[in-house]
PDB file of C-alpha atoms and ligand atoms in Angstrom:
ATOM      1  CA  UNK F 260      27.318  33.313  24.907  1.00 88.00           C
ATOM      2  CA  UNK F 261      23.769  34.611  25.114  1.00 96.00           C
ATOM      3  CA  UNK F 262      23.710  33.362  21.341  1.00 97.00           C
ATOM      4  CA  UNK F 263      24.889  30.076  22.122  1.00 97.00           C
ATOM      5  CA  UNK F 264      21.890  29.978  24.530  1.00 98.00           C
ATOM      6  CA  UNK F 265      19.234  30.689  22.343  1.00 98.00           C
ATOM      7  CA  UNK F 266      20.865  28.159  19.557  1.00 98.00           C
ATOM      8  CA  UNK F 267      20.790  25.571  22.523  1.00 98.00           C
ATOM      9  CA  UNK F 268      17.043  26.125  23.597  1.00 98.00           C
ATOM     10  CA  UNK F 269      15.942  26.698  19.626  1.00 98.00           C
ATOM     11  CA  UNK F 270      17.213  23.114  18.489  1.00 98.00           C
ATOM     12  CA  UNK F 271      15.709  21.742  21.672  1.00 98.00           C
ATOM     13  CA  UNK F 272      12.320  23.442  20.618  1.00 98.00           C
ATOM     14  CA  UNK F 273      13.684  22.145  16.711  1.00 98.00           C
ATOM     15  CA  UNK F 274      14.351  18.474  17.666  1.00 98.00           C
ATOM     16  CA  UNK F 275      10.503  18.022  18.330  1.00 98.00           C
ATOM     17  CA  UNK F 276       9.610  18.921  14.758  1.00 98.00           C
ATOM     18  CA  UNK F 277      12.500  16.398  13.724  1.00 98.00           C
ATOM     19  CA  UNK F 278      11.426  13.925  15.973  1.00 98.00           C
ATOM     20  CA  UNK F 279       7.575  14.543  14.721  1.00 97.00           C
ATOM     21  CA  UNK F 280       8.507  14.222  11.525  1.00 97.00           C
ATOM     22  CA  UNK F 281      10.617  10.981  11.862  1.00 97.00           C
ATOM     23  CA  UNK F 282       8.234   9.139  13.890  1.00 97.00           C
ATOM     24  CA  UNK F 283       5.786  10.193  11.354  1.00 96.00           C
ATOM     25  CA  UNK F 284       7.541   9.592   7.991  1.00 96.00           C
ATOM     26  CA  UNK F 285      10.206   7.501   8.516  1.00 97.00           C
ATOM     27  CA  UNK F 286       9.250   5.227  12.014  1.00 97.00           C
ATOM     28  CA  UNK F 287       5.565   4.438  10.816  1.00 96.00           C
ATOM     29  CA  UNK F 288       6.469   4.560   6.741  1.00 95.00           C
ATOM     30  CA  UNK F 289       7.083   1.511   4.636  1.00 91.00           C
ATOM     31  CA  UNK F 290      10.769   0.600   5.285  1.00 94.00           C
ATOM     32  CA  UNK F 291      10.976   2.349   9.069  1.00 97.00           C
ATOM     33  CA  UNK F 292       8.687   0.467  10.516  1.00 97.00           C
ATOM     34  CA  UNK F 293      10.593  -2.607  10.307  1.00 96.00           C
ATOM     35  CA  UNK F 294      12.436  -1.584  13.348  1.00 97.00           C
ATOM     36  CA  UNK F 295       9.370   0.265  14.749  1.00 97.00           C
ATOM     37  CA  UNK F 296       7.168  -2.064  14.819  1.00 96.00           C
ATOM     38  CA  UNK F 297       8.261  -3.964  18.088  1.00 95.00           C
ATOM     39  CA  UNK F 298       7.746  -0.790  19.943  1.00 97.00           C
ATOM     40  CA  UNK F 299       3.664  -1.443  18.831  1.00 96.00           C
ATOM     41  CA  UNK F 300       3.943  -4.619  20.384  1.00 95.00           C
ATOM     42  CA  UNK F 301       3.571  -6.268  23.239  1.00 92.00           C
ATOM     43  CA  UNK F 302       6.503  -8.399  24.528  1.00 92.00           C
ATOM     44  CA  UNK F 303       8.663  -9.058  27.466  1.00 91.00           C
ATOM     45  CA  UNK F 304      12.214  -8.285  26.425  1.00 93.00           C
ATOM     46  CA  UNK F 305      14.079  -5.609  27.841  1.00 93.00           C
ATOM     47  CA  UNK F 306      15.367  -4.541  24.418  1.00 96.00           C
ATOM     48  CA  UNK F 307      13.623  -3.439  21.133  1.00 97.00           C
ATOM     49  CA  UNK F 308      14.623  -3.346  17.709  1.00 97.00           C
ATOM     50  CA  UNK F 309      13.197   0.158  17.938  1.00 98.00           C
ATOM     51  CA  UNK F 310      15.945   0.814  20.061  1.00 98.00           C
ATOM     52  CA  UNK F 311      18.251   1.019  17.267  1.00 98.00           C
ATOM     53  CA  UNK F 312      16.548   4.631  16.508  1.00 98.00           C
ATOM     54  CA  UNK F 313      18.373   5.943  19.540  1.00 97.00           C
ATOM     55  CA  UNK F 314      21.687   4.281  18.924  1.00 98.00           C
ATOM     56  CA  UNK F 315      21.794   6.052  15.185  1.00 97.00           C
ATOM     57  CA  UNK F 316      20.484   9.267  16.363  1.00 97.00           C
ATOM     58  CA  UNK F 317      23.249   9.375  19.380  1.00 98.00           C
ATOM     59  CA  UNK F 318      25.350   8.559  16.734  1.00 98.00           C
ATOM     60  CA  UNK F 319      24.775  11.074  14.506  1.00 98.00           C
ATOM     61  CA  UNK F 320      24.913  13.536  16.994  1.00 98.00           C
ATOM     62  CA  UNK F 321      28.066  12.985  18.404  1.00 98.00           C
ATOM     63  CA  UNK F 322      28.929  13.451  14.785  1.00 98.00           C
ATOM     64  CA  UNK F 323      27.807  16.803  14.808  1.00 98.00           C
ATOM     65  CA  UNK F 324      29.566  17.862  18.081  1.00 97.00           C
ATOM     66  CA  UNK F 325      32.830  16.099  16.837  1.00 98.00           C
ATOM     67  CA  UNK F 326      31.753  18.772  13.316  1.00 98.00           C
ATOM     68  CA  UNK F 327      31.676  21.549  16.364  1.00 97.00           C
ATOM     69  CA  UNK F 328      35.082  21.814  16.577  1.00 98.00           C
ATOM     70  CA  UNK F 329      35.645  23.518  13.040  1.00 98.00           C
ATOM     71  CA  UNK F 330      32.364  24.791  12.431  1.00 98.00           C
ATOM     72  CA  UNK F 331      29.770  26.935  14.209  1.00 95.00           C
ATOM     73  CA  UNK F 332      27.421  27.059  15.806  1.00 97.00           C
ATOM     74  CA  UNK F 333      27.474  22.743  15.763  1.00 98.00           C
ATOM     75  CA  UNK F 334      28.120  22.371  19.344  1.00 97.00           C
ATOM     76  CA  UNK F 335      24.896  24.448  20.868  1.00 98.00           C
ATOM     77  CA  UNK F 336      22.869  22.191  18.225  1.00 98.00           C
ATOM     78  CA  UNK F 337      24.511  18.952  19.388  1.00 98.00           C
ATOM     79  CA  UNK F 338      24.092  20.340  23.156  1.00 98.00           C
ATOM     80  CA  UNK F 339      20.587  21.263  22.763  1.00 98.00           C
ATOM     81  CA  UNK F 340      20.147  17.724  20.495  1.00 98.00           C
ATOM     82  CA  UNK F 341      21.296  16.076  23.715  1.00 98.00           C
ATOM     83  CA  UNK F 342      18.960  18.012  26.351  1.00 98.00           C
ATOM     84  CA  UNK F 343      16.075  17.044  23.977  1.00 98.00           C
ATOM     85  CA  UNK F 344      17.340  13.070  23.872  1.00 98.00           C
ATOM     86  CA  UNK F 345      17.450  13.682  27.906  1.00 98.00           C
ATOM     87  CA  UNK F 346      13.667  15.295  27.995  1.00 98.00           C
ATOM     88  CA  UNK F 347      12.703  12.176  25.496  1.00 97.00           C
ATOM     89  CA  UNK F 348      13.872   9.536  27.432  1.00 96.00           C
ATOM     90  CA  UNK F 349      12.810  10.833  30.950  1.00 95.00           C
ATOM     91  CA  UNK F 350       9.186  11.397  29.391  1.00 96.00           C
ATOM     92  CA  UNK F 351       8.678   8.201  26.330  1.00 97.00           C
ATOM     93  CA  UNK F 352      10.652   5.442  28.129  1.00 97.00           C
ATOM     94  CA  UNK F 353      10.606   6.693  31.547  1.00 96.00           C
ATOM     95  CA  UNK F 354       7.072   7.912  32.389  1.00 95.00           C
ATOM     96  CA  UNK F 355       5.351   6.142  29.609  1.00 96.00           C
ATOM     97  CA  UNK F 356       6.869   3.035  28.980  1.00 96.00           C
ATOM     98  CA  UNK F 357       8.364   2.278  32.861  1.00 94.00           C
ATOM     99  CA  UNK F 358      11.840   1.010  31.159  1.00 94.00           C
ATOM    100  CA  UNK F 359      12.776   2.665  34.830  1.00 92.00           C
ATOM    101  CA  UNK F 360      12.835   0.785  38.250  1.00 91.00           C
ATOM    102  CA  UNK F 361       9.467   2.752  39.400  1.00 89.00           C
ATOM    103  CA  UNK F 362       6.047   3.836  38.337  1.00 92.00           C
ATOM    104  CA  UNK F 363       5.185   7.468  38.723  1.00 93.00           C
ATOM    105  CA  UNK F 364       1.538   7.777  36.784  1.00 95.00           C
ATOM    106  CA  UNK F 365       1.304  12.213  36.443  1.00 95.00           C
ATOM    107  CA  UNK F 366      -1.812  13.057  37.783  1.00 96.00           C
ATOM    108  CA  UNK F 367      -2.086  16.609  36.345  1.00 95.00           C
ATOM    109  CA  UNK F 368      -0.667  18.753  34.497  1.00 95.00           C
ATOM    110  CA  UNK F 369       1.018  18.801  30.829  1.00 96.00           C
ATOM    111  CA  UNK F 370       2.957  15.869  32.147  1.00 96.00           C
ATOM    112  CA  UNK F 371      -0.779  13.792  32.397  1.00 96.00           C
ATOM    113  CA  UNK F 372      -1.587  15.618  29.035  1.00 97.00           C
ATOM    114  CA  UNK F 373       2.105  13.866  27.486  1.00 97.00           C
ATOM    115  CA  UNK F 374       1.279  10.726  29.252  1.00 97.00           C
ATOM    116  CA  UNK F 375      -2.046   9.567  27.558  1.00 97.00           C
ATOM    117  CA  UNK F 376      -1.510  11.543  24.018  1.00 97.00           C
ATOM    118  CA  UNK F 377       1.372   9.204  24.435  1.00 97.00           C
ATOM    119  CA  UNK F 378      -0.707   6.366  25.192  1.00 96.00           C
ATOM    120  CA  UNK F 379      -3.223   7.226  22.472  1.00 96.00           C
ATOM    121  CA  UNK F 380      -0.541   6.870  20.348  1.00 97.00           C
ATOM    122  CA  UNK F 381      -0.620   3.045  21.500  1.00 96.00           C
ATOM    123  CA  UNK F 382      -3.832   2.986  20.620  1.00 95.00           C
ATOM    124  CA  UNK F 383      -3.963   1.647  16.684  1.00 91.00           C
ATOM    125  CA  UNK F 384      -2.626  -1.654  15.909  1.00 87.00           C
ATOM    126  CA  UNK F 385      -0.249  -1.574  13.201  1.00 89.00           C
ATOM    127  CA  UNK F 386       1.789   1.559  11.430  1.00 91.00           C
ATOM    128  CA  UNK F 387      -1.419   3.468  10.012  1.00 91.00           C
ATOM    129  CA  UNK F 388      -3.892   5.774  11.593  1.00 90.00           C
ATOM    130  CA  UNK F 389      -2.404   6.637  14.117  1.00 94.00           C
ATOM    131  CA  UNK F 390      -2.555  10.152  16.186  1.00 95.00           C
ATOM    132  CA  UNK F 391       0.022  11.860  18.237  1.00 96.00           C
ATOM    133  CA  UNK F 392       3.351  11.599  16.993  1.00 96.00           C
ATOM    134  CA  UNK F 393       5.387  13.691  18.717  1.00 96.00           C
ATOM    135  CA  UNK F 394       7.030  13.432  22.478  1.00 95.00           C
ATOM    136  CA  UNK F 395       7.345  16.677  24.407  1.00 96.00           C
ATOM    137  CA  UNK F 396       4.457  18.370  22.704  1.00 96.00           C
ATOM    138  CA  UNK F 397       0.708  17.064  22.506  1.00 94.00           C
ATOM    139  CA  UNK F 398      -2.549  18.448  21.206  1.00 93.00           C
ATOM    140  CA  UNK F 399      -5.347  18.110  24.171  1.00 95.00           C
ATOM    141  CA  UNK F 400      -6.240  14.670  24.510  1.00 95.00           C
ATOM    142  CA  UNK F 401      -9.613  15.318  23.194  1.00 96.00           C
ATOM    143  CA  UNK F 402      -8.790  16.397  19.875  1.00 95.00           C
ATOM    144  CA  UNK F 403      -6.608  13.557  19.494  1.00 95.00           C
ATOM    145  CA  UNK F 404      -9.438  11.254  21.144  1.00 95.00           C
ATOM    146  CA  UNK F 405     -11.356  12.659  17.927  1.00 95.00           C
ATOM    147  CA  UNK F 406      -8.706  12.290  15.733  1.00 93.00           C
ATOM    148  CA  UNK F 407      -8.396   8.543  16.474  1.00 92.00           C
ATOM    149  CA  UNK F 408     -11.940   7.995  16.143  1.00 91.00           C
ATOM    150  CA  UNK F 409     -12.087  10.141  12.680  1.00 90.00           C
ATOM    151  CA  UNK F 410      -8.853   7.884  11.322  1.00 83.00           C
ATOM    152  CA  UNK F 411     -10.803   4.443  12.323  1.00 70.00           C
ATOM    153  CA  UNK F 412     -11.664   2.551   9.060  1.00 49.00           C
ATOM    154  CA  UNK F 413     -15.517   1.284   8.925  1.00 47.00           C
ATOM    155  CA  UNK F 414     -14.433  -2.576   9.397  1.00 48.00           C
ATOM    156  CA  UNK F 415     -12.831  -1.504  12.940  1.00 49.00           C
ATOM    157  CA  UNK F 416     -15.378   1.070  14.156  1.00 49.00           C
ATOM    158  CA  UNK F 417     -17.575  -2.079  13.156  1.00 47.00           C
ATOM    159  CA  UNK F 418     -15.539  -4.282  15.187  1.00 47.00           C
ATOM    160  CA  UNK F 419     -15.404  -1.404  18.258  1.00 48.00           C
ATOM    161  CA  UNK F 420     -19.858  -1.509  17.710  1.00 47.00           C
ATOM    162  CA  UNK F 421     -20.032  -5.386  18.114  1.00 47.00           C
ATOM    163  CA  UNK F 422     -17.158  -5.415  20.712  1.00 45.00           C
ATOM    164  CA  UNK F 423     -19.150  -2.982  23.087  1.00 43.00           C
ATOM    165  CA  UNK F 424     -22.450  -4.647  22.275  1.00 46.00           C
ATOM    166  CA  UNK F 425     -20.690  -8.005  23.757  1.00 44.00           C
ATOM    167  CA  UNK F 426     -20.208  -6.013  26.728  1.00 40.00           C
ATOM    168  CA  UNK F 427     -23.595  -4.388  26.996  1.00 40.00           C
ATOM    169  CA  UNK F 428     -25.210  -8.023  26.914  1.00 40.00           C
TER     170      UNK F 428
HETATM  171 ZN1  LIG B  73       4.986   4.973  16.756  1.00 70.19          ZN
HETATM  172 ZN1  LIG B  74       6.017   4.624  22.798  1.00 70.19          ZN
END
């Protein structure tokens, strides 16, 4: 039982590398992004093609609880696969994104910390150079501020210059 436990909170912990890695590799690589990509957008639909992430990941864990029945310890993954989709959604779709009917904006805390590492992510236009990948784990926002601003090619830190010299006129 105690066992179990641990399994359940270690692939919750697990899933974040996954989902790191995913967004990462996968989401923002060559062939990934094609159903990624919307996400980066802006638009007014209440669906994404990114969407379809969720569907196959549900998917594939239901697989492994249906797996559970024969072979351990399948189930506390799946369980703790599920807490982590729950944790995900409350924090990227809910808090972030507002896919919910309210608007709560943390103030403090790690959740403020998730919130505009999130945000940052937001930050590049298209798939590349972008910082902060995962969801329930964030550097400090200032090392990720620098990050961004390391990653920036010359033509758009040119294009940042001339931008905030418009505004300074
Ligand atoms: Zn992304
Ligand atoms: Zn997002």
């Amino acid at each position: 039982m105690i066992l179990d436990l641990a399994i359940v909170l270690a692939s919750v912990a697990g899933m974040e590398g996954v989902a790191y890695l995913v967004h990462r590799h996968v989401m923002h690589g060559g062939l990934g992004w094609r159903l990624h990509r919307d996400h980066h957008e802006a638009h007014d639909h209440a669906f994404e093609r990114n969407d379809l992430y969720a569907v196959v990941f549900t998917a594939i864990v239901i697989a492994v609880f249906v797996g559970g029945n024969w072979i351990w310890p399948l189930q506390p993954i799946a369980i703790g696969a599920t807490l982590y989709g729950v944790l995900y959604f409350i924090v990227h779709d809910g808090l972030v994104h507002q896919r919910w009917p309210f608007r709560h904006v943390p103030r403090k805390g790690y959740l403020r910390r998730l919130y505009q590492a999130h945000l940052l992510h937001h930050a590049t236009e298209g798939r590349e150079g972008a910082v902060s990948y995962g969801f329930l784990y964030a550097p400090p926002v200032k090392e990720l501020k620098r990050q961004l601003a390391a990653g920036r090619s010359p033509v758009q830190q040119g294009r940042d210059q001339s931008s905030s010299d418009r505004t300074a006129c």
